[in-house]
mmCIF file of C-alpha atoms in Angstrom:
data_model
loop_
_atom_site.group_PDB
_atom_site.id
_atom_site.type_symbol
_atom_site.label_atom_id
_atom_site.label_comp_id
_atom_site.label_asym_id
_atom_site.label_seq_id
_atom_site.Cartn_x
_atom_site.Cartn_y
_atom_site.Cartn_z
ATOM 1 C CA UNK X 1 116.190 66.411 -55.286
ATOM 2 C CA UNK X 2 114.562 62.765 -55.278
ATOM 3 C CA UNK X 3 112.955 60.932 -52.330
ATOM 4 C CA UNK X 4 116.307 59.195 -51.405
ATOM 5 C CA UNK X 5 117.901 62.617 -50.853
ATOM 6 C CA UNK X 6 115.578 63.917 -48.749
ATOM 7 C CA UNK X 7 115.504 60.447 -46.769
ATOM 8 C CA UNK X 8 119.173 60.627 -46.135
ATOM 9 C CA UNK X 9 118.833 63.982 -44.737
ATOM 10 C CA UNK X 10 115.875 63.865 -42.767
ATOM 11 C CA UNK X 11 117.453 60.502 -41.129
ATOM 12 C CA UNK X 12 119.953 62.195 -39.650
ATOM 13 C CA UNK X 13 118.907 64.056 -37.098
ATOM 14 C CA UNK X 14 121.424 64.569 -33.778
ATOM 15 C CA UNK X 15 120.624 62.152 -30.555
ATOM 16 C CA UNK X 16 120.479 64.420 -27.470
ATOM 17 C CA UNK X 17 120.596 62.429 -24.169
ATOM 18 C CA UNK X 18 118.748 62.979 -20.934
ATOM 19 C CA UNK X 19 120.113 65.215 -18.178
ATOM 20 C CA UNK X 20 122.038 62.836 -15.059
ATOM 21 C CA UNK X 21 119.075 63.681 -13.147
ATOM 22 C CA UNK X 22 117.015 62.554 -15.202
ATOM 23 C CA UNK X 23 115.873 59.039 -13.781
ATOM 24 C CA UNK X 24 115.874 60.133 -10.148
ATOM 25 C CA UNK X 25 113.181 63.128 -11.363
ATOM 26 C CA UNK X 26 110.898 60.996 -12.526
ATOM 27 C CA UNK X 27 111.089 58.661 -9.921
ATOM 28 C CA UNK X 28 110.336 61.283 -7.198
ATOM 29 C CA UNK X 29 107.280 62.268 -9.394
ATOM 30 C CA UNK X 30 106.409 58.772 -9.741
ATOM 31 C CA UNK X 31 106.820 58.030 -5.764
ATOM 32 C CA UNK X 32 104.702 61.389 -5.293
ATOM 33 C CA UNK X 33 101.798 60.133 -7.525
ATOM 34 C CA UNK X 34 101.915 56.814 -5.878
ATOM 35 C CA UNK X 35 100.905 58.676 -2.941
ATOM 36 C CA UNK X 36 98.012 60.392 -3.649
ATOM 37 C CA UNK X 37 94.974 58.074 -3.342
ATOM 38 C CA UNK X 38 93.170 56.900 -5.739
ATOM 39 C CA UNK X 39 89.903 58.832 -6.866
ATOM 40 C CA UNK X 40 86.397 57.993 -5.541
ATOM 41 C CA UNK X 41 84.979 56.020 -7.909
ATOM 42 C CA UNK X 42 81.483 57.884 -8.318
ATOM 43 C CA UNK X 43 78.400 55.873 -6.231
ATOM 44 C CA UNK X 44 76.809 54.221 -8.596
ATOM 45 C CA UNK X 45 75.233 52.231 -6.040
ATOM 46 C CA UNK X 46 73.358 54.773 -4.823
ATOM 47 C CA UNK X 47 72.953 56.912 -7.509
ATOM 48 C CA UNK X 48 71.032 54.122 -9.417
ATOM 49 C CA UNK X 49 67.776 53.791 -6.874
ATOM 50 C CA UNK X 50 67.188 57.681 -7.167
ATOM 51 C CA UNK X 51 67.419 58.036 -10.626
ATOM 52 C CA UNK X 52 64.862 54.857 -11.075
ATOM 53 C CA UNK X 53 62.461 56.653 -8.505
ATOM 54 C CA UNK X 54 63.081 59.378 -10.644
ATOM 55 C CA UNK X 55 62.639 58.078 -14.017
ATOM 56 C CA UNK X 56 59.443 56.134 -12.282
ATOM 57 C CA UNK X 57 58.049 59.991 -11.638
ATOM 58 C CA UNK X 58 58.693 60.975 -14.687
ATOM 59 C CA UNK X 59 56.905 58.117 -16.869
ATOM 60 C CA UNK X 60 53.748 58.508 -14.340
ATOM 61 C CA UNK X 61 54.313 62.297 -14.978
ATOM 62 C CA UNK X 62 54.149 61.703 -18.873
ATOM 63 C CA UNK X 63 51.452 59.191 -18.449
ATOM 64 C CA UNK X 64 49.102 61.438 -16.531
ATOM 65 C CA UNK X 65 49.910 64.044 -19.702
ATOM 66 C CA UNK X 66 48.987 61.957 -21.621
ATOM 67 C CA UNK X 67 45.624 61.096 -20.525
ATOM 68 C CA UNK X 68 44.468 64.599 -19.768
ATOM 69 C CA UNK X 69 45.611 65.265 -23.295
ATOM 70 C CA UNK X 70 43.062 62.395 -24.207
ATOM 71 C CA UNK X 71 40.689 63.691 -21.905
ATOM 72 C CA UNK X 72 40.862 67.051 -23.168
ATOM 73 C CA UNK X 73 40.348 66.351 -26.737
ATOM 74 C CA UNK X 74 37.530 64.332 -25.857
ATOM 75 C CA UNK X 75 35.871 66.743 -23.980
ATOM 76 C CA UNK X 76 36.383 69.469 -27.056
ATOM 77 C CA UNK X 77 34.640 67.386 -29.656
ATOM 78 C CA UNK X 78 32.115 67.049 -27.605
ATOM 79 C CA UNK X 79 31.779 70.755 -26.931
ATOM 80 C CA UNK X 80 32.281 71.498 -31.147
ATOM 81 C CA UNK X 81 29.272 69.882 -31.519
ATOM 82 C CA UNK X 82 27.612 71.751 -28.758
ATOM 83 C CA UNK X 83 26.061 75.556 -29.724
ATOM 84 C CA UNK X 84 29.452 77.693 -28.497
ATOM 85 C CA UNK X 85 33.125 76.721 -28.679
ATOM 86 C CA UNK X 86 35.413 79.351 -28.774
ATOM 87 C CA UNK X 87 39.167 78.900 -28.807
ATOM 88 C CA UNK X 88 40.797 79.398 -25.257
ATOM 89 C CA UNK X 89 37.812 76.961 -23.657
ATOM 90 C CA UNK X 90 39.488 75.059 -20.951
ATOM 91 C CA UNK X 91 38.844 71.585 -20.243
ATOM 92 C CA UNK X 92 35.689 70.784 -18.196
ATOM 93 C CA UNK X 93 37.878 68.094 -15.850
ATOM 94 C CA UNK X 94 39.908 71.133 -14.469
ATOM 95 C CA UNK X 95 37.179 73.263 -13.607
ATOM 96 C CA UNK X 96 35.215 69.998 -12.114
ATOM 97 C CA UNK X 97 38.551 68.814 -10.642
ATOM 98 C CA UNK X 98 39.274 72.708 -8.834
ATOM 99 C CA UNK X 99 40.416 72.883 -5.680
ATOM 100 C CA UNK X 100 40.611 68.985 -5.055
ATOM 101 C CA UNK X 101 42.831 68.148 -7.723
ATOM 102 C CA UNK X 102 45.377 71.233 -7.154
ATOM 103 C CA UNK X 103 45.375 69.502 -3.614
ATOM 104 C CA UNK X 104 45.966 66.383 -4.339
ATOM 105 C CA UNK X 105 49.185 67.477 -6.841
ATOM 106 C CA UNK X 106 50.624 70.042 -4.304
ATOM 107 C CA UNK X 107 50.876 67.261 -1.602
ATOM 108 C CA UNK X 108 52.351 64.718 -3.952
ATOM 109 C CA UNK X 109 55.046 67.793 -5.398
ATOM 110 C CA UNK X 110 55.193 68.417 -1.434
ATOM 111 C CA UNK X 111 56.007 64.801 -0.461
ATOM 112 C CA UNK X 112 57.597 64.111 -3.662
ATOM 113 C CA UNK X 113 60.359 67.171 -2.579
ATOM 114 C CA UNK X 114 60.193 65.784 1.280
ATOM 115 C CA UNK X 115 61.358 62.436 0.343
ATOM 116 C CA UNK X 116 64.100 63.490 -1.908
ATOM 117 C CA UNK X 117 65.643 65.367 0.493
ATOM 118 C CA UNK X 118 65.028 62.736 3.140
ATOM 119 C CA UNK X 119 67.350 61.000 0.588
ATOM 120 C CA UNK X 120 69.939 63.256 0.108
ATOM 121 C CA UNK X 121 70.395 63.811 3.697
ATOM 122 C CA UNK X 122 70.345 60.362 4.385
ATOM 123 C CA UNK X 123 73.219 60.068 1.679
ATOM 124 C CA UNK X 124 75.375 62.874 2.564
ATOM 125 C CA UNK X 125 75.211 61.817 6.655
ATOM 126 C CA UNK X 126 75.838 58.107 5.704
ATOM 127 C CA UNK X 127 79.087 59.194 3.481
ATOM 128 C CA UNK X 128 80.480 61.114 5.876
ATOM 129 C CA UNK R 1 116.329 46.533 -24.535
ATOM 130 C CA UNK R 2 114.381 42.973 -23.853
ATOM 131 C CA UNK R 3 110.599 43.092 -23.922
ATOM 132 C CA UNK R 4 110.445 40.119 -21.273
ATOM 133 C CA UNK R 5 112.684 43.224 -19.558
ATOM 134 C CA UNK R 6 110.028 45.324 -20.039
ATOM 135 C CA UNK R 7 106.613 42.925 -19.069
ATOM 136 C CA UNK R 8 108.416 41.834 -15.727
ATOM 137 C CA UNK R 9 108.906 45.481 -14.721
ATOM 138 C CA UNK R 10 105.315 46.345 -15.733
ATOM 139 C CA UNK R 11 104.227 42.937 -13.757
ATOM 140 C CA UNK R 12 106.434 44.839 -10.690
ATOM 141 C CA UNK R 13 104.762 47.804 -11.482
ATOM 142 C CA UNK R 14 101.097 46.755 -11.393
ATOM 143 C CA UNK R 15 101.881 44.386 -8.243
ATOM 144 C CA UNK R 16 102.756 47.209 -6.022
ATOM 145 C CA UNK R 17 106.645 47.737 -6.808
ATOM 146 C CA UNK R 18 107.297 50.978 -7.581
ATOM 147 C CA UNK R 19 111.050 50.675 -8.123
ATOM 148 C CA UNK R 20 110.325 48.558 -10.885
ATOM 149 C CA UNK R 21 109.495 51.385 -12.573
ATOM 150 C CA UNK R 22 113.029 52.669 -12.518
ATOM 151 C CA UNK R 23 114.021 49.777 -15.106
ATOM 152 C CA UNK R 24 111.626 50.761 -17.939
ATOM 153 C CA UNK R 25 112.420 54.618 -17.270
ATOM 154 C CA UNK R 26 116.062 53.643 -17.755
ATOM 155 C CA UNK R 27 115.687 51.763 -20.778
ATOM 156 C CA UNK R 28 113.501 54.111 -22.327
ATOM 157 C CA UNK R 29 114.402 57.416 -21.161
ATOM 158 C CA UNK R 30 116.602 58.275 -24.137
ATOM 159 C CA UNK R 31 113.949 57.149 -27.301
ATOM 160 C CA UNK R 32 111.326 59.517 -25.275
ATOM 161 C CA UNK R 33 113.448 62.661 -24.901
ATOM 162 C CA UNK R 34 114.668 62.389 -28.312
ATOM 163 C CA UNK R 35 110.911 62.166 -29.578
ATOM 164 C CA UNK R 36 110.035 64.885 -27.506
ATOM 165 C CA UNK R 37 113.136 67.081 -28.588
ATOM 166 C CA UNK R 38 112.067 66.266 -32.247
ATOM 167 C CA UNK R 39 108.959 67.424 -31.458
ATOM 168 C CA UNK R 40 109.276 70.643 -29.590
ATOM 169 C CA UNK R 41 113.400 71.471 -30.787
ATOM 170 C CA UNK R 42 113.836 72.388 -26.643
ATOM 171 C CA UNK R 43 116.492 70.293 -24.813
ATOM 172 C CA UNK R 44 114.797 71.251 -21.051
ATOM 173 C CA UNK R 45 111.068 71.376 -22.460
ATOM 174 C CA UNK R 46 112.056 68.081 -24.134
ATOM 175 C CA UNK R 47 112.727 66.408 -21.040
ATOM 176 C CA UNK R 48 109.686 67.860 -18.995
ATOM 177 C CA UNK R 49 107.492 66.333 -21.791
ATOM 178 C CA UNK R 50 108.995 63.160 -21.517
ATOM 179 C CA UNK R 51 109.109 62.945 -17.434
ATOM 180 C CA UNK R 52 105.380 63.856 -18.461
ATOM 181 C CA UNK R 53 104.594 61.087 -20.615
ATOM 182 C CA UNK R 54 106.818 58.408 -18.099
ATOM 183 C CA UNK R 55 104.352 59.646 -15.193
ATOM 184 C CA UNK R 56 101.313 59.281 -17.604
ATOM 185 C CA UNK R 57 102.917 55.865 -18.955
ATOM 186 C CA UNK R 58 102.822 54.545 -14.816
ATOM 187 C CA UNK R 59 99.280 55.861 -14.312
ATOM 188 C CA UNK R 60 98.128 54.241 -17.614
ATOM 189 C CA UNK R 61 100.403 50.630 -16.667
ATOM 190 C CA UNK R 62 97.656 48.145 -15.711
ATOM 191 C CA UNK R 63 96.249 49.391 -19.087
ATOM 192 C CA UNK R 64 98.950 47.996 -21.048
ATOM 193 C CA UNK R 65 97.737 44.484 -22.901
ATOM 194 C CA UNK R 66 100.348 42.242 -23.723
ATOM 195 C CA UNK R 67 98.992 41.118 -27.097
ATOM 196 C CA UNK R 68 100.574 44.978 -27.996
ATOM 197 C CA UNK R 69 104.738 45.352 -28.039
ATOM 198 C CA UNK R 70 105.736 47.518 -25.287
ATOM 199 C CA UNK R 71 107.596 50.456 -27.050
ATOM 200 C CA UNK R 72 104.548 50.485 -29.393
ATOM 201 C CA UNK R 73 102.267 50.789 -26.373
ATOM 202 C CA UNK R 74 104.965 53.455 -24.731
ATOM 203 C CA UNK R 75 105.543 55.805 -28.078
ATOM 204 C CA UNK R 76 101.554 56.003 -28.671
ATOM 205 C CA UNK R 77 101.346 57.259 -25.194
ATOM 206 C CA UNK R 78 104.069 59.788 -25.580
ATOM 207 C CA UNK R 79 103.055 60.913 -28.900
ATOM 208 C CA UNK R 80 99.589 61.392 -27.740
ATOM 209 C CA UNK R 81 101.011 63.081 -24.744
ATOM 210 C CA UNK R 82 103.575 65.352 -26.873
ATOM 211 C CA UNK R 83 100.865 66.513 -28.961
ATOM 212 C CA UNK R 84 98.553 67.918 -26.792
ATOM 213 C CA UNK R 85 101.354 69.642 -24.814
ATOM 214 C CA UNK R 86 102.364 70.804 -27.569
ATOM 215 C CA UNK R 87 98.714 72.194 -28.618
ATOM 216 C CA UNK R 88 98.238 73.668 -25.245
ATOM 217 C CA UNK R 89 101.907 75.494 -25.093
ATOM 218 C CA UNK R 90 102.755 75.695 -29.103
ATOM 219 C CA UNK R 91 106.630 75.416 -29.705
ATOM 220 C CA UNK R 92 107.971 78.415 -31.374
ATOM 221 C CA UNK R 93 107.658 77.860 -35.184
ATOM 222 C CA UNK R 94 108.086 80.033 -38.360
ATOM 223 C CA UNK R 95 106.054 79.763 -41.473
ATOM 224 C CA UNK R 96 107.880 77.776 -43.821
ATOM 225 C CA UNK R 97 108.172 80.371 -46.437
ATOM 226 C CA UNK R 98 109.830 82.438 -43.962
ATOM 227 C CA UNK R 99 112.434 79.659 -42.890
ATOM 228 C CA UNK R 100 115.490 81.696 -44.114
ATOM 229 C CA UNK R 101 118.337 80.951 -46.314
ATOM 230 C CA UNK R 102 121.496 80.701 -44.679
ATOM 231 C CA UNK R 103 123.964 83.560 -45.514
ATOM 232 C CA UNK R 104 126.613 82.375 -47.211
ATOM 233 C CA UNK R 105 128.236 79.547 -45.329
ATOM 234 C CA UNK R 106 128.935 77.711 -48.148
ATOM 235 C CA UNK R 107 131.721 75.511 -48.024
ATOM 236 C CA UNK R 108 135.128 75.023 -50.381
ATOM 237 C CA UNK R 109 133.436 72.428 -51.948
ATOM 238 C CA UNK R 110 130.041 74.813 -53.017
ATOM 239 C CA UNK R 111 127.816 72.842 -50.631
ATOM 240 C CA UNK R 112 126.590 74.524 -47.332
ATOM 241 C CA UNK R 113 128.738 73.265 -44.144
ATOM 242 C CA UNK R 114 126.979 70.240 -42.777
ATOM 243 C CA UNK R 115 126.004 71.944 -39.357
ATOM 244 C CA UNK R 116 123.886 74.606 -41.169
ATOM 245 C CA UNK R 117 122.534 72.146 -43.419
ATOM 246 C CA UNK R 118 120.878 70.176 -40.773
ATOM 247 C CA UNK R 119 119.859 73.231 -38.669
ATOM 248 C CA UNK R 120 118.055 74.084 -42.240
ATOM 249 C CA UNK R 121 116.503 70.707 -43.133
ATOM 250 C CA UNK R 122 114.975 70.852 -39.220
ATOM 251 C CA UNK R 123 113.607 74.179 -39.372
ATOM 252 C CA UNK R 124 111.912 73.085 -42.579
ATOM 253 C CA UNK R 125 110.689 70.211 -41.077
ATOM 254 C CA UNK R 126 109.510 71.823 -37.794
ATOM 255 C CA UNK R 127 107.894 74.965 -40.137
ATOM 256 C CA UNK R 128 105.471 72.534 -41.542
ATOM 257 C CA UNK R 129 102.044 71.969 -40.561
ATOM 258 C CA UNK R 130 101.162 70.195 -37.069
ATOM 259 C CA UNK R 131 100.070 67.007 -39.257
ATOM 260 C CA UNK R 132 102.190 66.698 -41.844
ATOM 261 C CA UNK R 133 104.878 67.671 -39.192
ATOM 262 C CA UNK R 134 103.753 64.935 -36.645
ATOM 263 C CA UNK R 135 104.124 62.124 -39.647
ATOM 264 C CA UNK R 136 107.223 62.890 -40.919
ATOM 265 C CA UNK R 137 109.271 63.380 -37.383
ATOM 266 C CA UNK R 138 107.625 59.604 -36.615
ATOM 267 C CA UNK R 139 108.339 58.208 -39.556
ATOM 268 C CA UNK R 140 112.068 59.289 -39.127
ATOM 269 C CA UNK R 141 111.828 58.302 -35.679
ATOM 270 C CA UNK R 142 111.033 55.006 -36.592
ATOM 271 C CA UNK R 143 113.547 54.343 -38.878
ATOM 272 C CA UNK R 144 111.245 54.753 -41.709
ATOM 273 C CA UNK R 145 108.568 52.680 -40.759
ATOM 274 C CA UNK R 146 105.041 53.512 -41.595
ATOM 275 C CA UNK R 147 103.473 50.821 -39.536
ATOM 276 C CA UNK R 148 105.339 52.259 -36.171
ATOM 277 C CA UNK R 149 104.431 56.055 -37.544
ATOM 278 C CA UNK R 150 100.834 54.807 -38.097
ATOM 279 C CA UNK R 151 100.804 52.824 -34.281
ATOM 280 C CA UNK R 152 102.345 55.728 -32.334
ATOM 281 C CA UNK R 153 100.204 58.459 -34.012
ATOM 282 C CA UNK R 154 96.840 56.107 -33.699
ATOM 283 C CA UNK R 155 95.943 56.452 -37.753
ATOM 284 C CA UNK R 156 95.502 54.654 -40.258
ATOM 285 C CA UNK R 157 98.402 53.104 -42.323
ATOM 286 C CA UNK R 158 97.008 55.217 -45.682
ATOM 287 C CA UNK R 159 96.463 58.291 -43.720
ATOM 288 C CA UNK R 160 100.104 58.116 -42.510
ATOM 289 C CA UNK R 161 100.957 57.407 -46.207
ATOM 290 C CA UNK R 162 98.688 60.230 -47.264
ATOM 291 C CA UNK R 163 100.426 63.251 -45.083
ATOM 292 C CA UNK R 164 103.803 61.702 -45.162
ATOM 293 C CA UNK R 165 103.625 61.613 -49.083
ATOM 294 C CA UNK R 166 102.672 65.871 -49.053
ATOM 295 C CA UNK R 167 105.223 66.419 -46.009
ATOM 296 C CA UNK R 168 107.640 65.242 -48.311
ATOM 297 C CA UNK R 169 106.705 67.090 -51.143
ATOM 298 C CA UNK R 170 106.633 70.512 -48.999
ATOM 299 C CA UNK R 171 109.986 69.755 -48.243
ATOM 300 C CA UNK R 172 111.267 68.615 -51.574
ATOM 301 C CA UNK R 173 109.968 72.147 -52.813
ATOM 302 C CA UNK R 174 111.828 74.001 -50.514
ATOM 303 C CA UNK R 175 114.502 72.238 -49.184
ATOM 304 C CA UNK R 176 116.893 72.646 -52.741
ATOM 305 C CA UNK R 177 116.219 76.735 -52.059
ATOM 306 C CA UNK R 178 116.991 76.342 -48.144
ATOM 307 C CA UNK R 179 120.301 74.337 -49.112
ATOM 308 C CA UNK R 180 121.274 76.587 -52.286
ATOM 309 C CA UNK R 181 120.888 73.682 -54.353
ATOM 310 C CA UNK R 182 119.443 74.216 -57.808
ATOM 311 C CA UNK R 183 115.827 72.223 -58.547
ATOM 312 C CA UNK R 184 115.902 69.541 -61.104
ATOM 313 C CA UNK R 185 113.196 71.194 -63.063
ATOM 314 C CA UNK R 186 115.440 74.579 -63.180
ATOM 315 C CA UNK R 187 118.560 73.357 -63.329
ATOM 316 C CA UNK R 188 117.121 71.313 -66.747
#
């Protein structure tokens, strides 16, 4: 059986026609889909400012890491050359820093979590 | 069927004129439910698919850029659109080495009665694999053109070539069996 064989037979397929009722079905779906609105295009607008405040956060977040990590090392060279250094020795800056610093983050986390839902109350009542 | 037909309806269309839409459904109505019957062998699923792909075709209208033919635009749509129907709700196919014979409905002159014939060269067709299926029902479709295949199923040219090329050979292997001809290479 060559290629021209199999051409010929596979060309020949029956052509069915649509139903009468065709056109007028998919014209009522049509007419129904025109109208549904169209879908709320998500709020860029004023999704952007909160995920800048929050990508602001995050870079001071990863900043302060950062130094602390600095710090830190710093303060355990120091202590290696000191006469005792064992392995779980905390850094000096959070035993200095105690109750002030733990303060000081608990009322940014505090405010930080205040002002987002400030936000997000402020969104929902202004969408509405 | 006029393609300036076609871009003033979809102008129509996109401009707020919904009846416009009527024009390309009636001008295209019988290509799509033939594609879709090819696809899926079902005269009612055939024309739920295409209704389907018509709805999906009016959502999709403002899409349309004129630097691309119409029909091209319109089969690519339905194709993609008969495909994953298809994938979500499979039609019912057989293996192709089960694909029977025939019994003996040969005619007076030896050769099987044209009706059965064709009912065996499509269940061949439609027992091949998805791909290989997909390229050779739009290359038919088309008239035998690989450029249209390759457009409407959104491959490559060489990749239509590629499956097109096996499809065929699937079928050359067992369509001589399905049609109680003898092959060439037995028959020598």
């Amino acid at each position: 059986m060559n290629d021209d064989e199999v051409d010929r037979m596979l060309s020949r397929d029956d052509e069915i026609l649509a139903s009468s009722g065709f056109v007028s079905r998919v014209m009522e779906s049509v007419r129904q889909e025109a109208l549904v609105p169209p879908p709320i295009p998500f709020p860029w607008k004023r999704v952007v400012p909160g995920l800048a405040i929050a990508g602001l956060a995050l870079m001071t977040l990863l900043i302060a890491l950062a130094v602390t990590t600095v710090r830190y090392a710093g303060a355990m060279t120091a202590r290696v050359s000191g006469p005792f250094s064992g392995p779980f020795s905390m850094p000096s800056s959070l035993f200095h820093g105690g109750i002030e610093s733990a303060v000081t983050w608990t009322a940014l986390a505090l405010a930080a979590a205040l002002l987002s839902v400030k936000l997000s109350m402020g969104f929902a009542s202004s969408s509405v | 069927m006029s393609a300036s037909d076609d871009q003033a309806d979809v102008e129509r269309v996109v401009a707020g004129d919904i009846s416009a839409f009527e024009g390309i459904v009636r001008r295209w109505q019988t290509p799509l439910v033939n594609l879709a019957y090819r696809f899926c062998h079902d005269r009612g699923r055939s024309e739920e698919m295409a209704q389907e792909a018509f709805l999906r075709a009016y959502r999709a209208l403002a899409q349309w850029r004129k630097d691309a033919v119409f029909s091209t635009w319109l089969f690519a749509l339905a194709t993609n659109v008969y495909r994953s129907e298809l994938r979500r709700i499979p039609a019912h196919t057989v293996a192709l080495d089960e694909v029977t014979e025939p019994a003996d409905t040969r005619a007076s002159d030896g050769g099987l009665e044209d009706q059965d014939r064709d009912l065996a060269i499509r269940r061949a067709v439609f027992a091949l694999p998805p791909k290989y299926r997909e390229a050779v029902i739009l290359f038919y479709f088309h008239e035998m053109d690989v450029t249209s295949a390759a457009q409407s199923l959104s491959l490559p040219e060489g990749t239509v070539k590629a499956r097109l090329f096996r499809g065929r050979e699937i079928l050359r292997g067992k369509l001589p069996q399905l049609l109680g001809v003898p092959r060439l290479k037995e028959a020598l």
